[in-house]
Short mmCIF file of C-alpha atoms in Angstrom, two decimals:
data_model
loop_
_atom_site.label_atom_id
_atom_site.label_comp_id
_atom_site.label_asym_id
_atom_site.label_seq_id
_atom_site.Cartn_x
_atom_site.Cartn_y
_atom_site.Cartn_z
CA UNK A 1 11.88 -54.47 50.68
CA UNK A 2 14.34 -53.15 48.14
CA UNK A 3 17.93 -51.98 48.42
CA UNK A 4 20.08 -49.69 46.35
CA UNK A 5 23.21 -51.85 46.59
CA UNK A 6 23.76 -53.87 43.45
CA UNK A 7 23.89 -57.58 44.27
CA UNK A 8 22.87 -57.05 47.90
CA UNK A 9 20.53 -59.58 49.49
CA UNK A 10 18.49 -59.65 52.69
CA UNK A 11 18.40 -62.63 55.05
CA UNK A 12 15.78 -63.16 57.76
CA UNK A 13 16.22 -65.52 60.71
CA UNK A 14 15.22 -65.96 64.32
CA UNK A 15 18.63 -64.93 65.72
CA UNK A 16 21.81 -63.26 64.53
CA UNK A 17 23.83 -66.49 64.52
CA UNK A 18 21.47 -68.16 62.06
CA UNK A 19 21.35 -65.05 59.87
CA UNK A 20 25.17 -64.84 59.71
CA UNK A 21 25.41 -68.53 58.78
CA UNK A 22 22.94 -67.94 55.93
CA UNK A 23 25.04 -64.96 54.77
CA UNK A 24 28.24 -67.01 54.90
CA UNK A 25 26.63 -69.95 53.03
CA UNK A 26 25.28 -67.65 50.33
CA UNK A 27 28.34 -65.45 49.66
CA UNK A 28 31.28 -67.26 51.25
CA UNK A 29 33.57 -66.47 54.18
CA UNK A 30 34.59 -63.08 52.73
CA UNK A 31 31.00 -61.77 52.39
CA UNK A 32 30.37 -58.17 53.47
CA UNK A 33 27.77 -57.37 56.14
CA UNK A 34 26.13 -54.04 55.24
CA UNK A 35 23.58 -53.77 58.05
CA UNK A 36 21.66 -55.71 60.67
CA UNK A 37 18.48 -54.93 62.56
CA UNK A 38 15.75 -56.64 64.58
CA UNK A 39 12.40 -57.15 62.83
CA UNK A 40 9.41 -58.69 64.59
CA UNK A 41 10.50 -61.85 66.35
CA UNK A 42 13.78 -62.21 64.45
CA UNK A 43 16.60 -60.32 62.78
CA UNK A 44 17.32 -59.07 59.27
CA UNK A 45 20.81 -58.73 57.79
CA UNK A 46 21.80 -57.13 54.50
CA UNK A 47 24.83 -58.74 52.88
CA UNK A 48 26.96 -58.23 49.79
CA UNK A 49 29.28 -60.69 48.02
CA UNK A 50 33.03 -59.84 48.08
CA UNK A 51 34.10 -57.48 45.31
CA UNK A 52 36.61 -58.90 42.77
CA UNK A 53 38.06 -55.42 42.28
CA UNK A 54 38.78 -55.04 45.97
CA UNK A 55 40.62 -58.38 45.95
CA UNK A 56 42.92 -57.23 43.12
CA UNK A 57 43.67 -53.98 44.94
CA UNK A 58 44.51 -55.90 48.12
CA UNK A 59 46.90 -58.22 46.27
CA UNK A 60 48.65 -55.28 44.64
CA UNK A 61 48.98 -53.52 48.02
CA UNK A 62 50.39 -56.64 49.66
CA UNK A 63 52.92 -57.13 46.83
CA UNK A 64 54.14 -53.55 47.18
CA UNK A 65 54.44 -53.97 50.95
CA UNK A 66 56.51 -57.14 50.59
CA UNK A 67 58.85 -55.38 48.17
CA UNK A 68 59.27 -52.52 50.66
CA UNK A 69 60.14 -54.97 53.44
CA UNK A 70 62.73 -56.66 51.24
CA UNK A 71 64.35 -53.29 50.50
CA UNK A 72 64.45 -52.42 54.23
CA UNK A 73 65.95 -55.79 55.05
CA UNK A 74 68.65 -55.49 52.34
CA UNK A 75 69.57 -51.99 53.53
CA UNK A 76 69.91 -53.21 57.12
CA UNK A 77 72.10 -56.14 56.04
CA UNK A 78 74.28 -53.83 54.00
CA UNK A 79 74.74 -51.40 56.92
CA UNK A 80 75.59 -54.26 59.26
CA UNK A 81 78.21 -55.63 56.85
CA UNK A 82 79.80 -52.20 56.50
CA UNK A 83 79.94 -51.81 60.27
CA UNK A 84 81.59 -55.19 60.74
CA UNK A 85 84.23 -54.43 58.09
CA UNK A 86 84.95 -51.12 59.83
CA UNK A 87 85.31 -52.87 63.19
CA UNK A 88 87.69 -55.45 61.72
CA UNK A 89 89.84 -52.74 60.18
CA UNK A 90 89.95 -50.89 63.49
CA UNK A 91 90.85 -54.09 65.33
CA UNK A 92 93.71 -54.84 62.93
CA UNK A 93 95.20 -51.39 63.64
CA UNK A 94 95.00 -51.84 67.52
CA UNK A 95 98.04 -53.68 69.10
CA UNK A 96 95.95 -54.81 72.06
CA UNK A 97 93.74 -56.75 69.78
CA UNK A 98 96.75 -58.48 68.26
CA UNK A 99 97.98 -59.56 71.75
CA UNK A 100 94.46 -60.79 72.59
CA UNK A 101 94.30 -62.79 69.37
CA UNK A 102 97.68 -64.32 70.05
CA UNK A 103 96.55 -65.26 73.57
CA UNK A 104 93.53 -66.92 72.15
CA UNK A 105 95.67 -68.92 69.78
CA UNK A 106 97.87 -70.03 72.75
CA UNK A 107 94.79 -70.90 74.80
CA UNK A 108 95.15 -67.90 77.21
CA UNK A 109 92.18 -65.79 78.46
CA UNK A 110 89.65 -68.10 76.93
CA UNK A 111 86.80 -66.91 79.15
CA UNK A 112 87.40 -63.20 78.40
CA UNK A 113 87.60 -63.71 74.65
CA UNK A 114 84.49 -65.93 74.66
CA UNK A 115 82.51 -63.32 76.62
CA UNK A 116 83.68 -60.56 74.23
CA UNK A 117 82.60 -62.58 71.19
CA UNK A 118 79.19 -63.23 72.72
CA UNK A 119 78.77 -59.56 73.60
CA UNK A 120 79.85 -58.56 70.10
CA UNK A 121 77.31 -60.95 68.51
CA UNK A 122 74.58 -59.68 70.85
CA UNK A 123 75.40 -56.09 69.92
CA UNK A 124 75.35 -56.88 66.21
CA UNK A 125 71.95 -58.58 66.52
CA UNK A 126 70.51 -55.70 68.52
CA UNK A 127 71.75 -53.25 65.90
CA UNK A 128 70.04 -55.25 63.16
CA UNK A 129 66.80 -55.45 65.13
CA UNK A 130 66.95 -51.72 65.85
CA UNK A 131 67.28 -50.92 62.15
CA UNK A 132 64.36 -53.21 61.28
CA UNK A 133 62.34 -51.78 64.17
CA UNK A 134 62.93 -48.23 62.91
CA UNK A 135 62.00 -49.17 59.36
CA UNK A 136 58.86 -50.95 60.55
CA UNK A 137 57.63 -47.98 62.58
CA UNK A 138 58.41 -45.66 59.68
CA UNK A 139 56.18 -47.80 57.51
CA UNK A 140 53.42 -47.65 60.17
CA UNK A 141 53.58 -43.84 60.20
CA UNK A 142 53.26 -43.73 56.42
CA UNK A 143 50.21 -46.06 56.64
CA UNK A 144 48.54 -43.80 59.21
CA UNK A 145 49.24 -40.68 57.12
CA UNK A 146 47.63 -42.19 54.01
CA UNK A 147 44.05 -42.68 55.25
CA UNK A 148 42.85 -43.91 51.87
CA UNK A 149 44.77 -47.21 52.18
CA UNK A 150 42.83 -50.45 52.65
CA UNK A 151 42.08 -51.84 56.12
CA UNK A 152 43.83 -55.11 55.33
CA UNK A 153 47.09 -53.25 54.58
CA UNK A 154 47.98 -53.62 58.28
CA UNK A 155 47.95 -57.43 58.19
CA UNK A 156 51.57 -57.82 56.94
CA UNK A 157 52.73 -55.07 59.37
CA UNK A 158 51.28 -57.04 62.27
CA UNK A 159 53.05 -60.19 61.06
CA UNK A 160 56.40 -58.38 60.87
CA UNK A 161 55.88 -56.86 64.32
CA UNK A 162 55.06 -60.25 65.78
CA UNK A 163 58.20 -61.77 64.29
CA UNK A 164 60.29 -58.90 65.70
CA UNK A 165 58.89 -59.40 69.20
CA UNK A 166 59.60 -63.12 69.07
CA UNK A 167 63.23 -62.56 68.06
CA UNK A 168 63.79 -60.01 70.82
CA UNK A 169 62.25 -62.39 73.34
CA UNK A 170 64.52 -65.25 72.22
CA UNK A 171 67.62 -63.07 72.78
CA UNK A 172 66.53 -62.33 76.35
CA UNK A 173 65.78 -65.98 77.11
CA UNK A 174 62.00 -65.51 77.24
CA UNK A 175 59.15 -65.38 74.76
CA UNK A 176 56.44 -62.83 75.55
CA UNK A 177 52.94 -63.03 74.10
CA UNK A 178 52.61 -61.68 70.58
CA UNK A 179 51.47 -58.07 70.58
CA UNK A 180 49.81 -56.83 67.37
CA UNK A 181 49.05 -53.23 66.73
CA UNK A 182 45.96 -52.03 65.03
CA UNK A 183 46.09 -49.51 62.22
CA UNK A 184 43.50 -46.76 62.11
CA UNK A 185 40.32 -47.71 60.31
CA UNK A 186 39.96 -46.21 56.89
CA UNK A 187 36.44 -45.43 55.74
CA UNK A 188 33.46 -47.69 55.52
CA UNK A 189 35.41 -50.83 54.47
CA UNK A 190 37.21 -50.95 57.83
CA UNK A 191 33.98 -50.78 59.83
CA UNK A 192 32.35 -53.44 57.62
CA UNK A 193 35.27 -55.82 58.08
CA UNK A 194 35.32 -55.26 61.83
CA UNK A 195 31.60 -55.88 62.18
CA UNK A 196 31.86 -58.97 60.02
CA UNK A 197 34.54 -60.48 62.25
CA UNK A 198 32.45 -59.74 65.33
CA UNK A 199 29.42 -61.39 63.77
CA UNK A 200 31.48 -64.43 62.79
CA UNK A 201 32.67 -64.80 66.37
CA UNK A 202 29.07 -64.52 67.59
CA UNK A 203 28.00 -67.09 65.02
CA UNK A 204 30.67 -69.53 66.20
CA UNK A 205 29.53 -69.10 69.79
CA UNK A 206 25.90 -69.70 68.86
CA UNK A 207 26.68 -72.82 66.83
CA UNK A 208 28.89 -74.24 69.58
CA UNK A 209 26.27 -73.49 72.23
CA UNK A 210 23.38 -75.17 70.35
CA UNK A 211 24.48 -77.02 67.20
CA UNK A 212 21.07 -78.68 66.77
CA UNK A 213 19.15 -75.40 66.66
CA UNK A 214 16.40 -75.34 64.00
CA UNK A 215 16.88 -73.07 61.01
CA UNK A 216 13.24 -71.99 61.26
CA UNK A 217 11.03 -71.39 64.29
CA UNK A 218 7.90 -73.54 64.00
CA UNK A 219 8.94 -75.05 60.64
CA UNK A 220 5.65 -76.95 60.22
CA UNK A 221 3.66 -73.70 60.20
CA UNK A 222 6.13 -72.21 57.72
CA UNK A 223 5.63 -75.15 55.38
CA UNK A 224 1.84 -74.93 55.50
CA UNK A 225 1.76 -71.15 55.04
CA UNK A 226 4.26 -71.32 52.19
CA UNK A 227 2.15 -73.97 50.45
CA UNK A 228 -0.98 -71.81 50.84
CA UNK A 229 0.81 -68.89 49.20
CA UNK A 230 2.04 -71.10 46.34
CA UNK A 231 -1.61 -71.97 45.69
CA UNK A 232 -2.22 -68.28 44.95
CA UNK A 233 -3.77 -67.11 48.19
CA UNK A 234 -2.58 -63.65 49.20
CA UNK A 235 -0.13 -63.20 52.07
CA UNK A 236 -2.77 -61.36 54.12
CA UNK A 237 -5.29 -64.20 53.75
CA UNK A 238 -2.64 -66.83 54.57
CA UNK A 239 -1.49 -65.00 57.70
CA UNK A 240 -5.05 -64.49 58.92
CA UNK A 241 -5.83 -68.15 58.25
CA UNK A 242 -2.73 -69.40 60.12
CA UNK A 243 -3.70 -67.33 63.16
CA UNK A 244 -6.90 -69.35 63.50
CA UNK A 245 -5.19 -72.78 63.68
CA UNK A 246 -2.88 -74.29 66.29
CA UNK A 247 -0.53 -77.24 66.56
CA UNK A 248 2.73 -78.45 65.04
CA UNK A 249 1.55 -81.41 62.96
CA UNK A 250 1.62 -80.67 59.23
CA UNK A 251 -1.33 -82.90 58.33
CA UNK A 252 -3.51 -81.50 61.12
CA UNK A 253 -2.59 -77.90 60.28
CA UNK A 254 -3.42 -78.54 56.63
CA UNK A 255 -6.79 -80.12 57.49
CA UNK A 256 -7.69 -77.31 59.90
CA UNK A 257 -6.80 -74.68 57.29
CA UNK A 258 -9.03 -76.40 54.77
CA UNK A 259 -11.97 -76.48 57.17
CA UNK A 260 -11.51 -72.84 58.18
CA UNK A 261 -11.22 -71.70 54.57
CA UNK A 262 -14.30 -73.68 53.53
CA UNK A 263 -16.26 -71.93 56.26
CA UNK A 264 -14.97 -68.51 55.19
CA UNK A 265 -15.71 -68.74 51.44
CA UNK A 266 -18.52 -66.19 50.88
CA UNK A 267 -21.36 -67.94 49.03
CA UNK A 268 -24.89 -66.58 48.68
CA UNK A 269 -27.55 -68.81 50.16
CA UNK A 270 -29.71 -70.45 47.49
CA UNK A 271 -32.89 -69.27 49.24
CA UNK A 272 -31.90 -65.66 48.65
CA UNK A 273 -31.94 -66.27 44.87
CA UNK A 274 -35.33 -67.97 44.71
CA UNK A 275 -37.56 -65.02 45.52
CA UNK A 276 -38.62 -62.04 43.42
CA UNK A 277 -35.81 -59.69 42.46
CA UNK A 278 -34.76 -56.89 40.13
CA UNK A 279 -31.17 -57.53 39.13
CA UNK A 280 -28.88 -55.17 37.24
CA UNK A 281 -25.83 -56.89 35.72
CA UNK A 282 -22.72 -54.69 35.98
CA UNK A 283 -19.09 -55.26 35.03
CA UNK A 284 -16.26 -54.45 32.64
CA UNK A 285 -16.27 -55.01 28.90
CA UNK A 286 -16.22 -58.67 27.78
CA UNK A 287 -16.86 -59.85 31.34
CA UNK A 288 -19.86 -61.94 30.22
CA UNK A 289 -22.83 -59.93 31.53
CA UNK A 290 -25.03 -60.76 28.51
CA UNK A 291 -23.97 -64.42 28.76
CA UNK A 292 -25.13 -64.54 32.39
CA UNK A 293 -28.48 -63.03 31.37
CA UNK A 294 -28.74 -65.60 28.54
CA UNK A 295 -28.12 -68.51 30.92
CA UNK A 296 -30.65 -67.21 33.46
CA UNK A 297 -33.15 -66.96 30.60
CA UNK A 298 -32.30 -70.52 29.52
CA UNK A 299 -32.83 -71.75 33.07
CA UNK A 300 -36.28 -70.18 33.19
CA UNK A 301 -37.17 -71.76 29.84
CA UNK A 302 -35.92 -75.20 30.98
CA UNK A 303 -37.91 -74.92 34.21
CA UNK A 304 -41.07 -73.88 32.37
CA UNK A 305 -41.08 -70.45 34.03
CA UNK A 306 -40.94 -68.37 30.89
CA UNK A 307 -43.63 -66.04 32.16
CA UNK A 308 -41.70 -65.27 35.33
CA UNK A 309 -38.76 -63.47 33.71
CA UNK A 310 -38.37 -60.14 31.90
CA UNK A 311 -35.31 -58.73 30.09
CA UNK A 312 -34.26 -55.09 29.80
CA UNK A 313 -31.29 -53.21 28.43
CA UNK A 314 -30.19 -49.61 28.61
CA UNK A 315 -30.99 -47.62 25.47
CA UNK A 316 -28.12 -47.92 22.98
CA UNK A 317 -26.57 -51.04 24.57
CA UNK A 318 -28.56 -53.92 23.08
CA UNK A 319 -26.77 -57.27 22.83
CA UNK A 320 -27.67 -59.00 19.55
CA UNK A 321 -27.27 -62.57 20.79
CA UNK A 322 -29.33 -61.96 23.92
CA UNK A 323 -32.01 -60.27 21.80
CA UNK A 324 -32.12 -63.28 19.49
CA UNK A 325 -32.47 -65.72 22.38
CA UNK A 326 -35.20 -63.60 23.95
CA UNK A 327 -37.08 -63.56 20.67
CA UNK A 328 -36.80 -67.36 20.32
CA UNK A 329 -38.06 -67.80 23.89
CA UNK A 330 -40.87 -65.35 23.37
CA UNK A 331 -39.64 -62.93 26.01
CA UNK A 332 -39.67 -59.19 25.39
CA UNK A 333 -36.30 -57.45 25.45
CA UNK A 334 -37.20 -53.88 26.36
CA UNK A 335 -34.99 -50.80 26.12
CA UNK A 336 -34.80 -48.48 29.12
CA UNK A 337 -34.17 -44.75 28.80
CA UNK A 338 -32.08 -43.20 31.54
CA UNK A 339 -33.95 -39.90 31.23
CA UNK A 340 -37.29 -41.50 32.12
CA UNK A 341 -38.55 -42.84 35.41
CA UNK A 342 -37.29 -46.34 36.24
CA UNK A 343 -40.45 -47.20 38.20
CA UNK A 344 -42.70 -46.31 35.31
CA UNK A 345 -40.66 -48.28 32.78
CA UNK A 346 -40.70 -51.42 34.95
CA UNK A 347 -44.35 -51.10 35.97
CA UNK A 348 -45.57 -53.33 33.15
CA UNK A 349 -43.40 -56.24 34.42
CA UNK A 350 -43.94 -55.75 38.12
CA UNK A 351 -45.84 -59.04 38.42
CA UNK A 352 -42.88 -61.13 37.17
CA UNK A 353 -40.50 -62.83 39.58
CA UNK A 354 -37.16 -61.91 37.98
CA UNK A 355 -36.37 -58.70 36.11
CA UNK A 356 -32.88 -58.59 34.51
CA UNK A 357 -31.28 -55.32 33.34
CA UNK A 358 -28.23 -55.75 31.09
CA UNK A 359 -26.07 -52.66 31.74
CA UNK A 360 -23.44 -51.33 29.30
CA UNK A 361 -19.78 -52.12 29.97
CA UNK A 362 -18.08 -50.09 32.72
CA UNK A 363 -21.20 -48.04 33.31
CA UNK A 364 -22.90 -47.75 36.73
CA UNK A 365 -26.59 -47.30 37.34
CA UNK A 366 -27.71 -43.81 36.14
CA UNK A 367 -27.82 -41.25 38.95
CA UNK A 368 -31.40 -40.32 38.08
CA UNK A 369 -32.48 -43.89 38.89
CA UNK A 370 -30.70 -44.41 42.22
CA UNK A 371 -33.39 -43.06 44.50
CA UNK A 372 -36.06 -45.10 42.71
CA UNK A 373 -33.75 -48.15 42.66
CA UNK A 374 -33.51 -48.05 46.44
CA UNK A 375 -37.27 -47.81 46.72
CA UNK A 376 -37.73 -50.75 44.32
CA UNK A 377 -35.03 -52.74 46.19
CA UNK A 378 -33.03 -53.14 42.97
CA UNK A 379 -29.90 -55.19 43.53
CA UNK A 380 -26.70 -55.17 41.50
CA UNK A 381 -24.93 -58.32 40.41
CA UNK A 382 -21.23 -57.74 39.69
CA UNK A 383 -19.83 -59.96 36.91
CA UNK A 384 -16.07 -60.65 37.35
CA UNK A 385 -13.98 -62.54 34.79
CA UNK A 386 -12.09 -65.28 36.63
CA UNK A 387 -9.31 -64.96 34.05
CA UNK A 388 -8.35 -61.47 35.29
CA UNK A 389 -5.48 -60.86 37.68
CA UNK A 390 -5.96 -59.63 41.24
CA UNK A 391 -5.08 -55.99 40.50
CA UNK A 392 -7.56 -55.71 37.63
CA UNK A 393 -10.37 -57.40 39.57
CA UNK A 394 -9.77 -55.20 42.60
CA UNK A 395 -10.07 -52.11 40.41
CA UNK A 396 -13.31 -53.44 38.91
CA UNK A 397 -14.77 -53.98 42.38
CA UNK A 398 -13.68 -50.51 43.49
CA UNK A 399 -15.23 -48.86 40.43
CA UNK A 400 -18.57 -50.73 40.29
CA UNK A 401 -19.41 -51.73 43.84
CA UNK A 402 -22.09 -49.78 45.67
CA UNK A 403 -24.47 -50.23 48.59
CA UNK A 404 -26.86 -52.04 46.18
CA UNK A 405 -24.26 -54.70 45.21
CA UNK A 406 -25.26 -57.93 46.93
CA UNK A 407 -23.25 -60.64 45.10
CA UNK A 408 -20.88 -61.49 42.25
CA UNK A 409 -20.64 -63.94 39.38
CA UNK A 410 -17.33 -65.49 38.31
CA UNK A 411 -17.42 -65.85 34.54
CA UNK A 412 -15.06 -68.00 32.43
CA UNK A 413 -14.37 -70.08 35.53
CA UNK A 414 -13.16 -73.04 33.48
CA UNK A 415 -10.30 -70.90 32.12
CA UNK A 416 -9.11 -69.48 35.45
CA UNK A 417 -5.36 -69.82 36.01
CA UNK A 418 -5.06 -67.87 39.29
CA UNK A 419 -8.04 -69.06 41.29
CA UNK A 420 -6.24 -68.36 44.56
CA UNK A 421 -5.98 -64.65 43.72
CA UNK A 422 -9.68 -64.49 42.82
CA UNK A 423 -10.71 -66.26 46.02
CA UNK A 424 -8.44 -63.97 48.07
CA UNK A 425 -10.16 -60.97 46.48
CA UNK A 426 -13.63 -62.26 47.41
CA UNK A 427 -12.47 -62.91 50.97
CA UNK A 428 -10.73 -59.57 51.47
CA UNK A 429 -13.58 -57.58 49.85
CA UNK A 430 -16.26 -59.69 51.62
CA UNK A 431 -18.03 -60.06 48.28
CA UNK A 432 -20.42 -63.06 48.22
CA UNK A 433 -20.45 -65.42 45.23
CA UNK A 434 -23.80 -66.20 43.54
CA UNK A 435 -22.87 -68.23 40.43
CA UNK A 436 -20.03 -69.59 38.32
CA UNK A 437 -20.14 -69.75 34.53
CA UNK A 438 -18.37 -72.55 32.66
CA UNK A 439 -19.73 -71.87 29.19
CA UNK A 440 -21.72 -69.33 27.21
CA UNK A 441 -25.43 -70.16 26.72
CA UNK A 442 -26.68 -73.49 28.03
CA UNK A 443 -28.42 -73.54 31.43
CA UNK A 444 -25.98 -76.13 32.79
CA UNK A 445 -23.15 -73.65 32.11
CA UNK A 446 -24.44 -71.54 35.01
CA UNK A 447 -23.27 -73.41 38.13
CA UNK A 448 -24.10 -72.96 41.79
CA UNK A 449 -20.84 -72.52 43.74
CA UNK A 450 -19.81 -75.02 46.38
CA UNK A 451 -17.04 -74.39 48.91
CA UNK A 452 -15.64 -77.94 48.75
CA UNK A 453 -15.50 -77.85 44.94
CA UNK A 454 -13.79 -74.46 45.00
CA UNK A 455 -11.13 -75.73 47.40
CA UNK A 456 -10.67 -78.87 45.32
CA UNK A 457 -10.06 -76.72 42.24
CA UNK A 458 -7.73 -74.53 44.30
CA UNK A 459 -5.49 -77.49 45.17
CA UNK A 460 -6.73 -78.72 48.56
CA UNK A 461 -6.86 -82.50 48.77
CA UNK A 462 -9.62 -84.31 50.61
CA UNK A 463 -7.82 -86.20 53.40
CA UNK A 464 -4.69 -86.07 55.54
CA UNK A 465 -2.47 -88.50 53.56
CA UNK A 466 -3.12 -86.43 50.44
CA UNK A 467 -2.17 -83.32 52.41
CA UNK A 468 1.15 -84.89 53.28
CA UNK A 469 1.73 -85.75 49.63
CA UNK A 470 1.01 -82.17 48.60
CA UNK A 471 3.42 -80.81 51.19
CA UNK A 472 6.16 -83.41 50.64
CA UNK A 473 8.09 -81.40 47.98
CA UNK A 474 8.49 -78.53 50.45
CA UNK A 475 10.42 -80.65 52.94
CA UNK A 476 13.33 -81.03 50.52
CA UNK A 477 13.63 -77.30 49.82
CA UNK A 478 16.31 -75.35 51.77
CA UNK A 479 15.06 -73.28 54.68
CA UNK A 480 16.59 -70.11 53.18
CA UNK A 481 13.98 -70.34 50.40
CA UNK A 482 11.28 -69.21 52.82
CA UNK A 483 13.29 -66.25 54.17
CA UNK A 484 14.40 -64.53 50.98
#
């Protein structure tokens, strides 16, 4: 699955707590959660690393807010100082105040003067708090009016409000619980941050509830399936193979997979290739069709059955090397014309055991021959280059396969670099394998396939300790590797 967000990454896990921990480990505590949904037996989250630009904007906003608070505080201090100077001037002009001050100096009316001073200090403090309270709520109204401001702009406002509540509580002799107000969410960033905090809280609860929870459900099966896919087998083949085995022991799972796969490899029985047959060799250009015909001819010569084989080619598609070998062996290499009857052209060789027709590249059997081919029980042998990738080979099978195709030949087998893809293709297309070619001309270059040898070349070891050695590197890889 793909996503349009640049730098976004998907995480898959069994539960939301595990998925959020993977997101936090990958992108840090300030990662952004874009979406979350349940898939199959687990969950999928889409995360995004924190944006550097957003961090700069937040710092600039916080700096401006701190400067605004300093200006409000200075204005309040200045107003309070002016009010005190005015009160002192008014007190100096009042004779009653002078008498009270003289009484204080003589020690008279100590209780009344002390209570007045305390009330005056309390009033001054309340006036200061009122001015700060008014400035703070004015700032909140401006934040609500400007909906384009960042969600985190309300953090410093909450801190100032908390400090104000604490100071009021200390004046009254009690300290109420801190009450923080929440600014209105602004756009998608606010909802993302809110959801992220909720997921973090859920993650903490999950980790505290079960700290020893496994990162992967059934990790042994994950390891075995991942190793099968690294060998080149397609995901569909690996999933189908894992459904046929049970258990949680890595060595046993590996051994069972090997046995199941060996039983599933489609190989033509040798008895089916010993009887009389008319074979047409089909395939793409440079697949090795003429080489397969040459090796079958060499086998007949080596076995002393030169009279049991006949070679044909479609008119205009004569291979020079095959013609030369046929001439050296004393075997006729006859041209067939698509406009003429196939039965009549093969009638002269009807007594031979094996009739080989070398078809041109990327050309199917002529339509005029198909009815006669069915009557003659002609069978098509599809030659596939083992060096091709899965997409190319699948297209070759789609283009050339017909109801007369009974088997395939893997040519250039010794040069195959993606044997797992080729084997997956044979399994998914249910295309049996007749021969392998590991050379060009000699009879020993045409090999009979064997399931155990194929699996050995694919990377399967022969016994359980070797299986453990093959799977050992996977144990050290992080679990998130299998979920990305």
